[in-house]
Coordinates of C-alpha atoms in Angstrom, one line a residue:
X283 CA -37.0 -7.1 -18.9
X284 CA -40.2 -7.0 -16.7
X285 CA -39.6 -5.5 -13.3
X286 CA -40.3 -8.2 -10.1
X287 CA -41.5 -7.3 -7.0
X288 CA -38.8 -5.4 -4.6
X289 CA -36.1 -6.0 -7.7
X290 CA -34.0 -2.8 -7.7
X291 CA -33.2 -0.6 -11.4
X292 CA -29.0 -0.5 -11.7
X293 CA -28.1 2.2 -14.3
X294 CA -23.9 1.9 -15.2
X295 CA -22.7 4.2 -17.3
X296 CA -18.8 3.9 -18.3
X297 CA -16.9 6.9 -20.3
X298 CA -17.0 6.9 -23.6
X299 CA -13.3 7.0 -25.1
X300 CA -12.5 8.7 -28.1
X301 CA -12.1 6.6 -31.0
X302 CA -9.0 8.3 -32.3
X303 CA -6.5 5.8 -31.0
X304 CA -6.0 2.4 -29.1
X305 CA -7.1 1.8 -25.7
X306 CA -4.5 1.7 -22.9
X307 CA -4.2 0.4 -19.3
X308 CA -5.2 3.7 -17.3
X309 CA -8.3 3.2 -19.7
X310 CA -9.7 -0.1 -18.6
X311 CA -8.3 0.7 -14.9
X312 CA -10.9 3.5 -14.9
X313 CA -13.5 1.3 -17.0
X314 CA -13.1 -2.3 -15.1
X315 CA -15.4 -0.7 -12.0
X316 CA -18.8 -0.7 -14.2
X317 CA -18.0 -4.5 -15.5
X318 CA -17.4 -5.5 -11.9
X319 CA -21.1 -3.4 -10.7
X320 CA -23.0 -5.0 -13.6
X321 CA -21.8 -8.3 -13.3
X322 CA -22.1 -8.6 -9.3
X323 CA -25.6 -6.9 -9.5
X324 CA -27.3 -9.2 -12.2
X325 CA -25.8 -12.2 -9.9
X326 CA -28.1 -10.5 -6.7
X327 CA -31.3 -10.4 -9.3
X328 CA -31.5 -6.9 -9.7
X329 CA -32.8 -5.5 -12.8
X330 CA -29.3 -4.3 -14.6
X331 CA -28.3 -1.7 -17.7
X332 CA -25.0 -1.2 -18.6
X333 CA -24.3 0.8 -21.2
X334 CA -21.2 2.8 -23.3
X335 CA -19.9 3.5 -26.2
X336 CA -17.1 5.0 -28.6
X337 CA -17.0 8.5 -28.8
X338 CA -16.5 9.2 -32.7
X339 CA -17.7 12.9 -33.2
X340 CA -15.1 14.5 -30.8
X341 CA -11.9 16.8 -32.6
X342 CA -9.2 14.1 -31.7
X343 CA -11.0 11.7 -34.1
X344 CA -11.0 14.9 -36.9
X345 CA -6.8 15.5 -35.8
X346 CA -6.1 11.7 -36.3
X347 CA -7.9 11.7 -39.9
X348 CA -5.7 15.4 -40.6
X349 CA -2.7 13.4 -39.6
X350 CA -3.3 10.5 -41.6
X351 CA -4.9 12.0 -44.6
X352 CA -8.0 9.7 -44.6
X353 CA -11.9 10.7 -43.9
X354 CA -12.5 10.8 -40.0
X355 CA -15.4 7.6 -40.5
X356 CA -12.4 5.7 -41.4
X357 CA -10.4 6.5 -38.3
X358 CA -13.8 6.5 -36.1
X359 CA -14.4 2.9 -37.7
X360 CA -10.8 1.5 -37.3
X361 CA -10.9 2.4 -33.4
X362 CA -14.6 1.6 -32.6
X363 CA -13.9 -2.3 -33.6
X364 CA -10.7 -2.2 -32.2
X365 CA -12.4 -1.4 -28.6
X366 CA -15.1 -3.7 -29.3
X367 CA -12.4 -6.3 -29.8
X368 CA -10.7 -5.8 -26.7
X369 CA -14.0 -5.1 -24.5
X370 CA -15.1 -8.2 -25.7
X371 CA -11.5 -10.0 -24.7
X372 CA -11.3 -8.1 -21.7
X373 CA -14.6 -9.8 -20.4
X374 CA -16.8 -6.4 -20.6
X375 CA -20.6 -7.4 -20.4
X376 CA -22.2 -4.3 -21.5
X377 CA -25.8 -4.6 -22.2
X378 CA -25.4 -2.1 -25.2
X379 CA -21.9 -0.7 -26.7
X380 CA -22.4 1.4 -29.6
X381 CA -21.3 5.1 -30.9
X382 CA -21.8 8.9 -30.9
X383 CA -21.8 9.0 -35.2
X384 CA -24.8 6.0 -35.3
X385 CA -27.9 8.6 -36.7
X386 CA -29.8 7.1 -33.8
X387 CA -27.3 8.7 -31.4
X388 CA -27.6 12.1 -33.5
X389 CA -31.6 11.8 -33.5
X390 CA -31.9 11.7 -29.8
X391 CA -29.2 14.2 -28.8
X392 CA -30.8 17.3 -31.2
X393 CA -34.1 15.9 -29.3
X394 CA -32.6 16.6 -25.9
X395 CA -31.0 20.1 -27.5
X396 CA -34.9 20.9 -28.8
X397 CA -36.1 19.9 -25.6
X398 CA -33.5 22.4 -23.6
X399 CA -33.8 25.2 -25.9
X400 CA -38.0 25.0 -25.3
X401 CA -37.3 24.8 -21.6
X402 CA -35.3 27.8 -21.6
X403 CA -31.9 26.4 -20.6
X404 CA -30.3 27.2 -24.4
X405 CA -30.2 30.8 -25.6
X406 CA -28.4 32.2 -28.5
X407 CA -25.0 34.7 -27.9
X408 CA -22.9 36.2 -30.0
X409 CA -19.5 35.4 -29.3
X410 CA -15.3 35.8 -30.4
X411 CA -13.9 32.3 -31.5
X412 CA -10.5 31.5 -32.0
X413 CA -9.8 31.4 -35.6
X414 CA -6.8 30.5 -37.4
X415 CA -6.0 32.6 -40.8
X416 CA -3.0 30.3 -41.7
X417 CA -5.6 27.5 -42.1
X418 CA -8.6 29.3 -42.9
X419 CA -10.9 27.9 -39.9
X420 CA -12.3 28.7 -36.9
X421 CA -10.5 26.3 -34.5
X422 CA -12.0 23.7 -31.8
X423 CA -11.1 23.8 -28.5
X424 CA -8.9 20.9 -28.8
X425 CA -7.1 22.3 -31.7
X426 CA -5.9 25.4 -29.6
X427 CA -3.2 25.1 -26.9
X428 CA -1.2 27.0 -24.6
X429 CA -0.2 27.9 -20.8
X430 CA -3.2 27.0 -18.0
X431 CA -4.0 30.6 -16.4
X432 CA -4.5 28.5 -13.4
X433 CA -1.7 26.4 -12.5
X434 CA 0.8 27.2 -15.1
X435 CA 0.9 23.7 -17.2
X436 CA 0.2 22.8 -20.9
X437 CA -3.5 22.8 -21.7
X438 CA -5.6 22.3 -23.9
X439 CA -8.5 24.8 -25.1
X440 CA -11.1 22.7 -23.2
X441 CA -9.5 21.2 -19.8
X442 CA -6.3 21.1 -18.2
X443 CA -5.3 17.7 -17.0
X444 CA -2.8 19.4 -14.9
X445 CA -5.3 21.5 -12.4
X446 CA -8.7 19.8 -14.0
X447 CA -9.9 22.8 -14.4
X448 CA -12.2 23.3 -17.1
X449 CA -11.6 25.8 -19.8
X450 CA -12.8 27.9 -23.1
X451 CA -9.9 28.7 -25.4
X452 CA -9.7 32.1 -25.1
X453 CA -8.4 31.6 -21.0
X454 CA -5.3 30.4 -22.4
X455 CA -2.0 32.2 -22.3
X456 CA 0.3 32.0 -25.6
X457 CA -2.6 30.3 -27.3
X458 CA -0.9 28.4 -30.7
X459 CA -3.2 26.3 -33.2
X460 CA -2.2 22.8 -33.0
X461 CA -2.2 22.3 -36.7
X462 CA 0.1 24.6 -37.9
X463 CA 1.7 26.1 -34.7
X464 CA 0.8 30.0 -35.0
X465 CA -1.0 32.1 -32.9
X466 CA -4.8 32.4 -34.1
X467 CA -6.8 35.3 -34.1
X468 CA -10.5 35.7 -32.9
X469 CA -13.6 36.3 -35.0
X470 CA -17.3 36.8 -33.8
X471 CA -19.4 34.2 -34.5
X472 CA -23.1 33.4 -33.0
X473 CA -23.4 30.4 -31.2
X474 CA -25.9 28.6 -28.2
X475 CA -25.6 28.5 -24.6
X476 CA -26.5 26.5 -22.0
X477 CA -27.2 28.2 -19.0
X478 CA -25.4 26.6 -16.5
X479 CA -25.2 29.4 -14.0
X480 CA -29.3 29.3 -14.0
X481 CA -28.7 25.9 -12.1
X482 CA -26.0 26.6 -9.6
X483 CA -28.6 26.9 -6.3
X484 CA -29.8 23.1 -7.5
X485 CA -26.8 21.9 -8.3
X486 CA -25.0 22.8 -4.6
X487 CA -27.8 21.2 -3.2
X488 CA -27.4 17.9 -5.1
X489 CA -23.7 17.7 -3.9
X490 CA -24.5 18.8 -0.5
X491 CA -26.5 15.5 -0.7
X492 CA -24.1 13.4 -2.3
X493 CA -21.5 14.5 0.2
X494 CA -23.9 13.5 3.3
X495 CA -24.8 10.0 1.7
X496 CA -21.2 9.1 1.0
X497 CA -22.1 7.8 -2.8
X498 CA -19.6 10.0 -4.5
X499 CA -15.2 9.6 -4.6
X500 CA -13.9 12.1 -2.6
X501 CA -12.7 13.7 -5.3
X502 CA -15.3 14.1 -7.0
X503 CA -16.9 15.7 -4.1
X504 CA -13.9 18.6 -3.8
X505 CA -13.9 19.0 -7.6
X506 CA -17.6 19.6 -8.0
X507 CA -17.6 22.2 -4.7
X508 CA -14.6 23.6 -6.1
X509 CA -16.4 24.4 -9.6
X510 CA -19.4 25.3 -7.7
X511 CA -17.5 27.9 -5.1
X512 CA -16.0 29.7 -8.2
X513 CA -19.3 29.8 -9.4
X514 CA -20.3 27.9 -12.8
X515 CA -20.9 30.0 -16.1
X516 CA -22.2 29.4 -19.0
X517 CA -21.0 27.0 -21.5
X518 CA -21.0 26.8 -25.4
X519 CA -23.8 24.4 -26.5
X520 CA -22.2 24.4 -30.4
X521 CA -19.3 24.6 -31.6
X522 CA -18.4 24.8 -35.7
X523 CA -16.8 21.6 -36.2
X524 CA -16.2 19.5 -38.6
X525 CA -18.1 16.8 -37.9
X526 CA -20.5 16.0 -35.5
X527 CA -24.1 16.4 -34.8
X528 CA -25.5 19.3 -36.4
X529 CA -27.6 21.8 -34.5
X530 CA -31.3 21.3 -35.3
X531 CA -32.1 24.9 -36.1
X532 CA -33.3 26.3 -38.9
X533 CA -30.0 28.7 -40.1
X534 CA -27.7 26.9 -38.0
X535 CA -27.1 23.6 -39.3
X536 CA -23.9 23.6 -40.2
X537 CA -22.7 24.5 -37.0
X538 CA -22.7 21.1 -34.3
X539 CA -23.9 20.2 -30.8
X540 CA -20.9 20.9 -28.5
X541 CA -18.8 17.3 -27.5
X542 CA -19.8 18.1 -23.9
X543 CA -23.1 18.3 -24.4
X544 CA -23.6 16.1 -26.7
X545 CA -21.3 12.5 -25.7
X546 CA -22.6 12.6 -21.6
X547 CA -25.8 12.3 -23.8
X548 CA -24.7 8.7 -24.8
X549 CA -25.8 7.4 -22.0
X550 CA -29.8 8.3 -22.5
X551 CA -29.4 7.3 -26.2
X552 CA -27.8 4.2 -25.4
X553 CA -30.5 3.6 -23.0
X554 CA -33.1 4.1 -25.7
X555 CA -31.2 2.3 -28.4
X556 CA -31.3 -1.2 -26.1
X557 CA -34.7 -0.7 -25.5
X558 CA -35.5 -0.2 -29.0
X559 CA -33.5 -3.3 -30.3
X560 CA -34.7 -5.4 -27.5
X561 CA -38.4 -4.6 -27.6
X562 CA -38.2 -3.5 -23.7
X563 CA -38.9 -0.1 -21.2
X564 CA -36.2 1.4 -20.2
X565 CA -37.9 4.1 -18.0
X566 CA -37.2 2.2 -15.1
X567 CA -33.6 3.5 -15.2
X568 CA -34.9 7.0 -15.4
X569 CA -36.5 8.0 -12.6
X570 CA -36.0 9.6 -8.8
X571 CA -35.8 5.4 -7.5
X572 CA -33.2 4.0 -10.1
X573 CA -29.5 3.4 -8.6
X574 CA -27.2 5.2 -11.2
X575 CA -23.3 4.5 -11.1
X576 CA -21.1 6.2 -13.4
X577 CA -17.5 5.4 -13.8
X578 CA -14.8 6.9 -15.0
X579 CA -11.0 8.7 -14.7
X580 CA -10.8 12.1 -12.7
X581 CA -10.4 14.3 -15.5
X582 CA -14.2 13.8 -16.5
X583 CA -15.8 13.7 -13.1
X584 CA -17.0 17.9 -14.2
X585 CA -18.9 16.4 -17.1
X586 CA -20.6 13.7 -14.9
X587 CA -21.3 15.9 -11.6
X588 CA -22.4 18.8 -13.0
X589 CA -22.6 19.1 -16.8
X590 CA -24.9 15.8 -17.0
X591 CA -27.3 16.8 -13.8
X592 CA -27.7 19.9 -15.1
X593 CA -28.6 18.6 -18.7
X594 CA -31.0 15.9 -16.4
X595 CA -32.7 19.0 -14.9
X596 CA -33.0 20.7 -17.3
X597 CA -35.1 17.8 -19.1
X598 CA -36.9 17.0 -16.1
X599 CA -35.6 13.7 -15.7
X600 CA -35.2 13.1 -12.1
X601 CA -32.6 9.9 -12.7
X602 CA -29.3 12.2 -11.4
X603 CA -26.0 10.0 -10.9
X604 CA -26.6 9.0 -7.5
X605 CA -22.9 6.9 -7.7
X606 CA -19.7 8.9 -9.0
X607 CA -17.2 5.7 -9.4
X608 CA -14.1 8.3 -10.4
X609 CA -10.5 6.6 -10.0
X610 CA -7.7 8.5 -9.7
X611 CA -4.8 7.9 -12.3
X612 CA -2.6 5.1 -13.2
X613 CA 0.8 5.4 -13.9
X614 CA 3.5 3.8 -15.9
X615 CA 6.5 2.4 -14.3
X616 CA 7.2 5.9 -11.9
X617 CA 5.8 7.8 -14.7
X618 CA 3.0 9.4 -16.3
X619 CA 1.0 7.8 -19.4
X620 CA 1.6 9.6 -22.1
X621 CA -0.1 8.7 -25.4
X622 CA 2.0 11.3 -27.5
X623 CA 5.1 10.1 -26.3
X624 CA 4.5 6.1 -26.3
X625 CA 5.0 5.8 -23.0
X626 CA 1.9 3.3 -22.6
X627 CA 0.7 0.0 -22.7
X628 CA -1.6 -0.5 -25.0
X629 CA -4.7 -2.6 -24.6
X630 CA -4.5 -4.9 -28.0
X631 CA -0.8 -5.8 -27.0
X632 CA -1.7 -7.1 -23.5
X633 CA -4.3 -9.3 -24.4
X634 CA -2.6 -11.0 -27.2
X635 CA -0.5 -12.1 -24.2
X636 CA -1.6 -12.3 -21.1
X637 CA -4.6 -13.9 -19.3
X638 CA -7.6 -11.4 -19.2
X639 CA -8.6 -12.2 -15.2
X640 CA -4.6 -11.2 -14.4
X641 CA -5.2 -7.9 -16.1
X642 CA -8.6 -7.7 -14.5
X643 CA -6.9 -8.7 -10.9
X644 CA -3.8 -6.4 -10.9
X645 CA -6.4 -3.0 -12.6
X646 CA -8.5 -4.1 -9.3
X647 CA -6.0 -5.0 -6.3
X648 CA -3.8 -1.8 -7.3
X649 CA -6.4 0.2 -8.5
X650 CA -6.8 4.0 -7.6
X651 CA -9.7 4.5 -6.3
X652 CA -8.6 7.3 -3.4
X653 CA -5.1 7.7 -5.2
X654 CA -2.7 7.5 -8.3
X655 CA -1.8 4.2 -8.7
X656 CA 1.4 2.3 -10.6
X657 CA 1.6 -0.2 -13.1
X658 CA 4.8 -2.0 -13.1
X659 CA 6.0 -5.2 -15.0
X660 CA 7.7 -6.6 -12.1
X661 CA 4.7 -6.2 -10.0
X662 CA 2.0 -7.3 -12.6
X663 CA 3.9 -10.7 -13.4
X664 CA 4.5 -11.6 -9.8
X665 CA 1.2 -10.7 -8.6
X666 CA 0.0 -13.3 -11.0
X667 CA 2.6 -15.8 -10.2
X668 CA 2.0 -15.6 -6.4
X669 CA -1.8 -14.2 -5.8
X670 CA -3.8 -15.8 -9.1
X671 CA -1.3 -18.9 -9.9
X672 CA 0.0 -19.6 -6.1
X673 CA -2.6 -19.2 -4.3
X674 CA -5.8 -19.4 -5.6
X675 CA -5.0 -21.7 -8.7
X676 CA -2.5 -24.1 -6.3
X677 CA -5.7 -24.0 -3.5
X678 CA -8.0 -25.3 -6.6
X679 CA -5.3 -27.4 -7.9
X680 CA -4.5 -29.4 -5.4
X681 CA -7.8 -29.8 -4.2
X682 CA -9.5 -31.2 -7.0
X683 CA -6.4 -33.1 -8.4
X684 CA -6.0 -34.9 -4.8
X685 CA -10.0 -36.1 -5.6
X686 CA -8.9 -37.5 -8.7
X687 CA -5.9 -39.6 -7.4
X688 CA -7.1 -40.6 -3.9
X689 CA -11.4 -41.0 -4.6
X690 CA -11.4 -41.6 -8.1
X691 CA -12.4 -37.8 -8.6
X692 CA -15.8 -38.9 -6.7
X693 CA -17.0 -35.3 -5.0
X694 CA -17.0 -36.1 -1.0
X695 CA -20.8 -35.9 0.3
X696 CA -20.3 -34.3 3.8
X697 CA -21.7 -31.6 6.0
X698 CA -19.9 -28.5 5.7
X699 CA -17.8 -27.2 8.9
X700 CA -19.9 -24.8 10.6
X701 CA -17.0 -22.4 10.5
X702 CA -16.3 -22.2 7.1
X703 CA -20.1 -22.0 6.3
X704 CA -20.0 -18.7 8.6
X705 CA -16.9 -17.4 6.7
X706 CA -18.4 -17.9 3.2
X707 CA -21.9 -16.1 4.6
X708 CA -19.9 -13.3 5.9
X709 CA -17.7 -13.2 2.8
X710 CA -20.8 -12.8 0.4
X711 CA -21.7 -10.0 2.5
X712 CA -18.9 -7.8 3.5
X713 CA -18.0 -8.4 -0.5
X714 CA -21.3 -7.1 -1.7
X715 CA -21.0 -4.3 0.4
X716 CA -18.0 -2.9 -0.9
X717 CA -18.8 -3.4 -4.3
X718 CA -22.3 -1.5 -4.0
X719 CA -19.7 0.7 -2.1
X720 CA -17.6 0.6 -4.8
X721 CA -14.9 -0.2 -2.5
X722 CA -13.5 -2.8 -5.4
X723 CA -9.9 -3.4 -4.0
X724 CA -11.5 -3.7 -0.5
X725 CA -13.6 -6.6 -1.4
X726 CA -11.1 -8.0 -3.7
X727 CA -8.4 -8.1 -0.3
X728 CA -11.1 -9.8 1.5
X729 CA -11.6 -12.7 -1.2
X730 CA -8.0 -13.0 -0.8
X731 CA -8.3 -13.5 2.8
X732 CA -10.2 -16.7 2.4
X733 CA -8.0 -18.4 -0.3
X734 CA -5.3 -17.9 1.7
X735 CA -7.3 -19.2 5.4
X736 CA -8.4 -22.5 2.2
X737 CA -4.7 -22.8 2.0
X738 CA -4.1 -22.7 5.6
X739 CA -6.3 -24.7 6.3
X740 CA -5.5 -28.3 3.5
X741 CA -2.2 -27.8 4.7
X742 CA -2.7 -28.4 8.3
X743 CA -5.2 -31.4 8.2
X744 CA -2.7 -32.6 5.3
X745 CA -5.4 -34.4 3.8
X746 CA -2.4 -37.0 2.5
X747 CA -1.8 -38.3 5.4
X748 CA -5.8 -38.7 6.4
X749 CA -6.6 -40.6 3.4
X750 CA -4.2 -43.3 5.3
X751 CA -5.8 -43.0 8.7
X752 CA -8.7 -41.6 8.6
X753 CA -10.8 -41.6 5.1
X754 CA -13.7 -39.9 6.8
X755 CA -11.6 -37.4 8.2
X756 CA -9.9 -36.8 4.4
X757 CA -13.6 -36.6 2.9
X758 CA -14.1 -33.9 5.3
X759 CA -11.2 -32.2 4.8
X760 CA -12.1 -31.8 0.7
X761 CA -15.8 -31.2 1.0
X762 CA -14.6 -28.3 3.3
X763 CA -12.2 -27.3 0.2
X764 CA -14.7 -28.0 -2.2
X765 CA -17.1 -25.9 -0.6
X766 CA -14.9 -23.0 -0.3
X767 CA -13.4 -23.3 -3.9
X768 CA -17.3 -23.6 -5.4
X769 CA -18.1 -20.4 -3.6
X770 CA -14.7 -18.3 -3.9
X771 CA -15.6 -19.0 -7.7
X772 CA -19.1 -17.7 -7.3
X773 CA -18.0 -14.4 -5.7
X774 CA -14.8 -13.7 -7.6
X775 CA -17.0 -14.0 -10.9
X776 CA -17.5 -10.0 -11.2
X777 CA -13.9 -9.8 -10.9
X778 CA -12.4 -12.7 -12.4
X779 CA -15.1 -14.0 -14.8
X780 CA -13.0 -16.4 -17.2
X781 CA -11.3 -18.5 -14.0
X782 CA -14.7 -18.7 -12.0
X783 CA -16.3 -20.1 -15.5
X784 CA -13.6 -22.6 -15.2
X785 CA -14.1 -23.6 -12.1
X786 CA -17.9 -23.6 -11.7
X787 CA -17.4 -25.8 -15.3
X788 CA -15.4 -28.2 -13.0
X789 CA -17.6 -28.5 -10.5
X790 CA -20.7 -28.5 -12.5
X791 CA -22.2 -25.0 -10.9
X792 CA -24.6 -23.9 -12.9
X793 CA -26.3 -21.3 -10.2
X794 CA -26.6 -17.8 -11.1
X795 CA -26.9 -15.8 -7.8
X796 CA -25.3 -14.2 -5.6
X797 CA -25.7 -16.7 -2.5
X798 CA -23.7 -19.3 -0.8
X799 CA -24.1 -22.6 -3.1
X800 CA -23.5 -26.3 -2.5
X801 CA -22.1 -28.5 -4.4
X802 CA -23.7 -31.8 -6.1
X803 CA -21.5 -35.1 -5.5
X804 CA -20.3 -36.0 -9.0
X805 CA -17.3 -37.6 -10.7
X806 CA -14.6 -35.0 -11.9
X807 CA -14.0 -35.3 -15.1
X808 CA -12.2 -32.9 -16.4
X809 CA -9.6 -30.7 -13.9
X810 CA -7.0 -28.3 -15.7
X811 CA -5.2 -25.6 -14.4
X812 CA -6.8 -21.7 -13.9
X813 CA -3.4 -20.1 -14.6
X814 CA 0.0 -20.5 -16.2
X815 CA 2.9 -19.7 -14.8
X816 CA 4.7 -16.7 -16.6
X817 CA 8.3 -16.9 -16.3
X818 CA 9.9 -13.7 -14.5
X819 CA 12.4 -13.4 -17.6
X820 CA 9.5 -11.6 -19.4
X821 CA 9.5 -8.6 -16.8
X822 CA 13.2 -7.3 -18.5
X823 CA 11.3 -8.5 -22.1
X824 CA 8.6 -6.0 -21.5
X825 CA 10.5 -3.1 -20.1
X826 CA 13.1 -3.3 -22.6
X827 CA 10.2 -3.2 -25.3
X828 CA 8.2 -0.5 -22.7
X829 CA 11.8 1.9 -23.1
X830 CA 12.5 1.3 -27.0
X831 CA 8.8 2.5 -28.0
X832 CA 8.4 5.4 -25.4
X833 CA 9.9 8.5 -26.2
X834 CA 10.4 9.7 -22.5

């Protein structure tokens, strides 16, 4: 990938899920933002890596292997093909997609712990572990539960998805172990640090400037001054786990490279792993002038605005996330997502029946970006009946299908309305705007705005009665259409990239870029429709299946 002249470096980074179960919607609604940046960038030329990956070391994959009585590669395995699958299906263009357990991941992260430890950001502390005698191990975070000292709610040893606050095991009240349900004990054990504190004046400045330059959610900006006002501490750089990657010190192999520490690392070792496999530099997206967006749910925004800078500084890599792209969460028909209690919809079972640009269109038009959002049956199946099917399948419909009947499908050859020309300029801008903005319902609104002004507008020069009195008139009218449908294709593509192939394959488009295009005069020979109809009777279908599997 050789750099041209003025060509920006775009850096997208999307969470890594665990790969200890199957993807659901509030997943992809929090993922879909980096597919949508990748794919609109690459259109405007600009010098594009998108990267991700399963995360397979983390203690949910270890639980799910307990549970099932099989080796945790087998559950890490199952799950990482499974989200490839449904990535794939989903339209997800990621330059590279691989996993935390590949031993080129495991290479580069005990490089980066080396690397901190000479720089003087990882000591060594003696410390007292939660340890359960009933099972005869010292316990991971995620294997301890109990009360949140904070706010009161369930928690986990690690995070409370209640407050967001981030915590160590030992800050819980009526701490139980998750395997067998007793109280553990604590036993000192020597571990490393990173020495997060030691960072705290740099850090404040970074979000100060984040803050000023608007680049950041707004809740990531009160979350990270939040953590920062109650002044960070030091974190656990290892952890003895099960699996994982093991610290590269002599006398301490056994024990691994704390989760935290080590998966936010996925995105530099899937950096170097594409440029490895593909022969090209990737130091472009590692300095002080590359663009970096990272996207992802609320409850990780700590690990990208503080814990991953810090580990940036403390490397001397000067490529800090200049973009946090952190949605708020989706909920379930009123209610929470729960994975424990089935109250979900799960990723595999969508796609099997739904078009892939309707899930894409719905996880962008209701996404929540400045608050929680809802997923609803009823709302999902009309939303594709009347916004994807009714009006922007009907405009492309009717248009193309009235070229067949009345022209012999012969493409008009006319000079574009100077008012529609201006619409479609002003469209390509305001929507790149708001995508670099990551403003993605925003820009998705204003698509919408000119399907339904294409509508508008066929039906009051009612192009079947100007084919009777006035054929120039009617040619007019559908090179206007044309026009409008060619480039409502080109900008939807980052949103709606099956339809727009469609389309564009329709109208022969081959142009890659993200400017207004014209239209060849050809024969049409093949017009079918962008979207099915899906018959309301499925909304009581899905909620009666959505009630019989959730336990809530």
């Amino acid at each position: 990938m050789s750099k041209e002249v003025n060509q920006m470096s775009i850096f997208i980074g999307g969470a890594w899920a665990y790969a200890n179960g199957s993807l659901h919607l509030g997943h992809i609604s929090s993922l879909l933002p980096g597919d949508i940046l990748a794919r609109y960038y690459r259109l405007k030329g600009e010098q594009v890596l998108y990267v991700s990956g399963s995360d397979c070391n983390g203690t949910p994959i270890s639980l799910r292997a307990k549970q099932e009585g099989v080796p945790p590669k087998e559950i890490a395995n199952r799950y990482h093909q499974e989200f490839t699958d449904s990535f794939t299906k989903l339209g997800f263009s990621y330059d590279k997609y691989t996993r935390t357990d590949s031993a080129h991941h495991h290479k580069v992260v005990q490089e980066i712990f080396l690397k901190l430890l000479e720089n003087g950001l990882i000591y060594k502390k003696e410390m007292e572990q939660t340890y359960c005698e009933q099972d005869q191990q010292f316990l991971p975070d995620r294997y301890v539960e109990g009360i949140c000292p904070n706010c009161g709610a369930n928690a986990r040893g690690d995070q409370c998805d209640h407050c967001s606050s981030v915590l160590e095991p030992l800050d819980l009240l009526e701490r139980r172990c998750k395997i067998c349900g007793n109280r553990p004990t604590t036993r000192k054990t020597e571990h490393f640090y990173f020495a997060l504190n030691s960072l705290q004046s740099e850090l404040e400045r970074y979000t100060e400037a984040a803050e000023q330059n608007g680049l950041w959610r707004e809740n990531a900006i009160s979350l990270t001054k939040r953590y920062l006002h109650e002044g960070l501490q030091d974190r656990a750089a290892s952890r003895d786990l099960p699996n994982g990657v093991s610290v590269p010190v002599k006398g301490y192999e056994e024990k691994k490279i704390y989760v935290w520490i080590e998966a936010v690392s996925g995105y530099y070792t899937a950096s170097k792993l594409w440029a490895e496999e593909t022969g090209q530099d990737d130091t472009a997206f590692w300095n002080s002038g590359t663009s970096s967006y990272y996207v992802h749910g609320k409850d990780n925004i700590p690990f990208h605005s503080i814990i991953w800078p810090g580990i940036l500084k403390g490397l001397g890599i000067d490529a800090l996330p200049t973009h946090i792209v952190s949605n708020e969460y989706l909920t379930l028909e009123k209610k929470k997502l729960s994975t424990s209690r089935n109250w979900a919809v799960w990723v595999p079972d969508i796609i099997e029946k739904y078009d892939p640009d309707s899930i894409r269109y719905f996880l962008t038009i209701n996404a929540p970006e400045s608050r929680d959002a809802d997923f609803s049956w009823k709302e999902f199946i009309y939303s594709h009946n009347s916004e994807l099917l009714g009006a922007y399948g009907n405009l492309v419909n009717r248009t193309l299908k009235f070229i067949q009947k009345s022209f012999g499908g012969l493409l008009p050859e006319k000079e574009i309305n100077k008012e529609i020309v201006d619409r479609v300029d002003l469209l390509y801008a305001e929507t790149g705007r708001n995508i670099e903005n990551a403003s993605f319902k925003k820009a998705l609104e204003k698509v919408f705005e000119l399907v339904r002004y294409a509508n508008r507008y066929f039906d009051g020069q009612q192009p079947w009665k100007q084919v009777h009195k006035n054929s120039e008139a009617c040619k007019q009218t559908l090179a206007d259409c044309v026009y409008i449908i060619a480039n409502l294709a080109n900008i939807l593509t980052p949103f709606l990239p099956f339809s727009s192939e469609k389309v564009k394959g329709m109208l022969q488009v081959t142009s890659q870029s993200w400017e207004p295009l014209l239209v060849k005069p050809h024969i049409l020979t093949h017009v079918e429709p962008l979207f099915e109809r899906i018959d309301p009777d499925r909304i009581d279908k899905e909620l009666e299946d959505l009630k019989k599997q959730g336990k809530i």
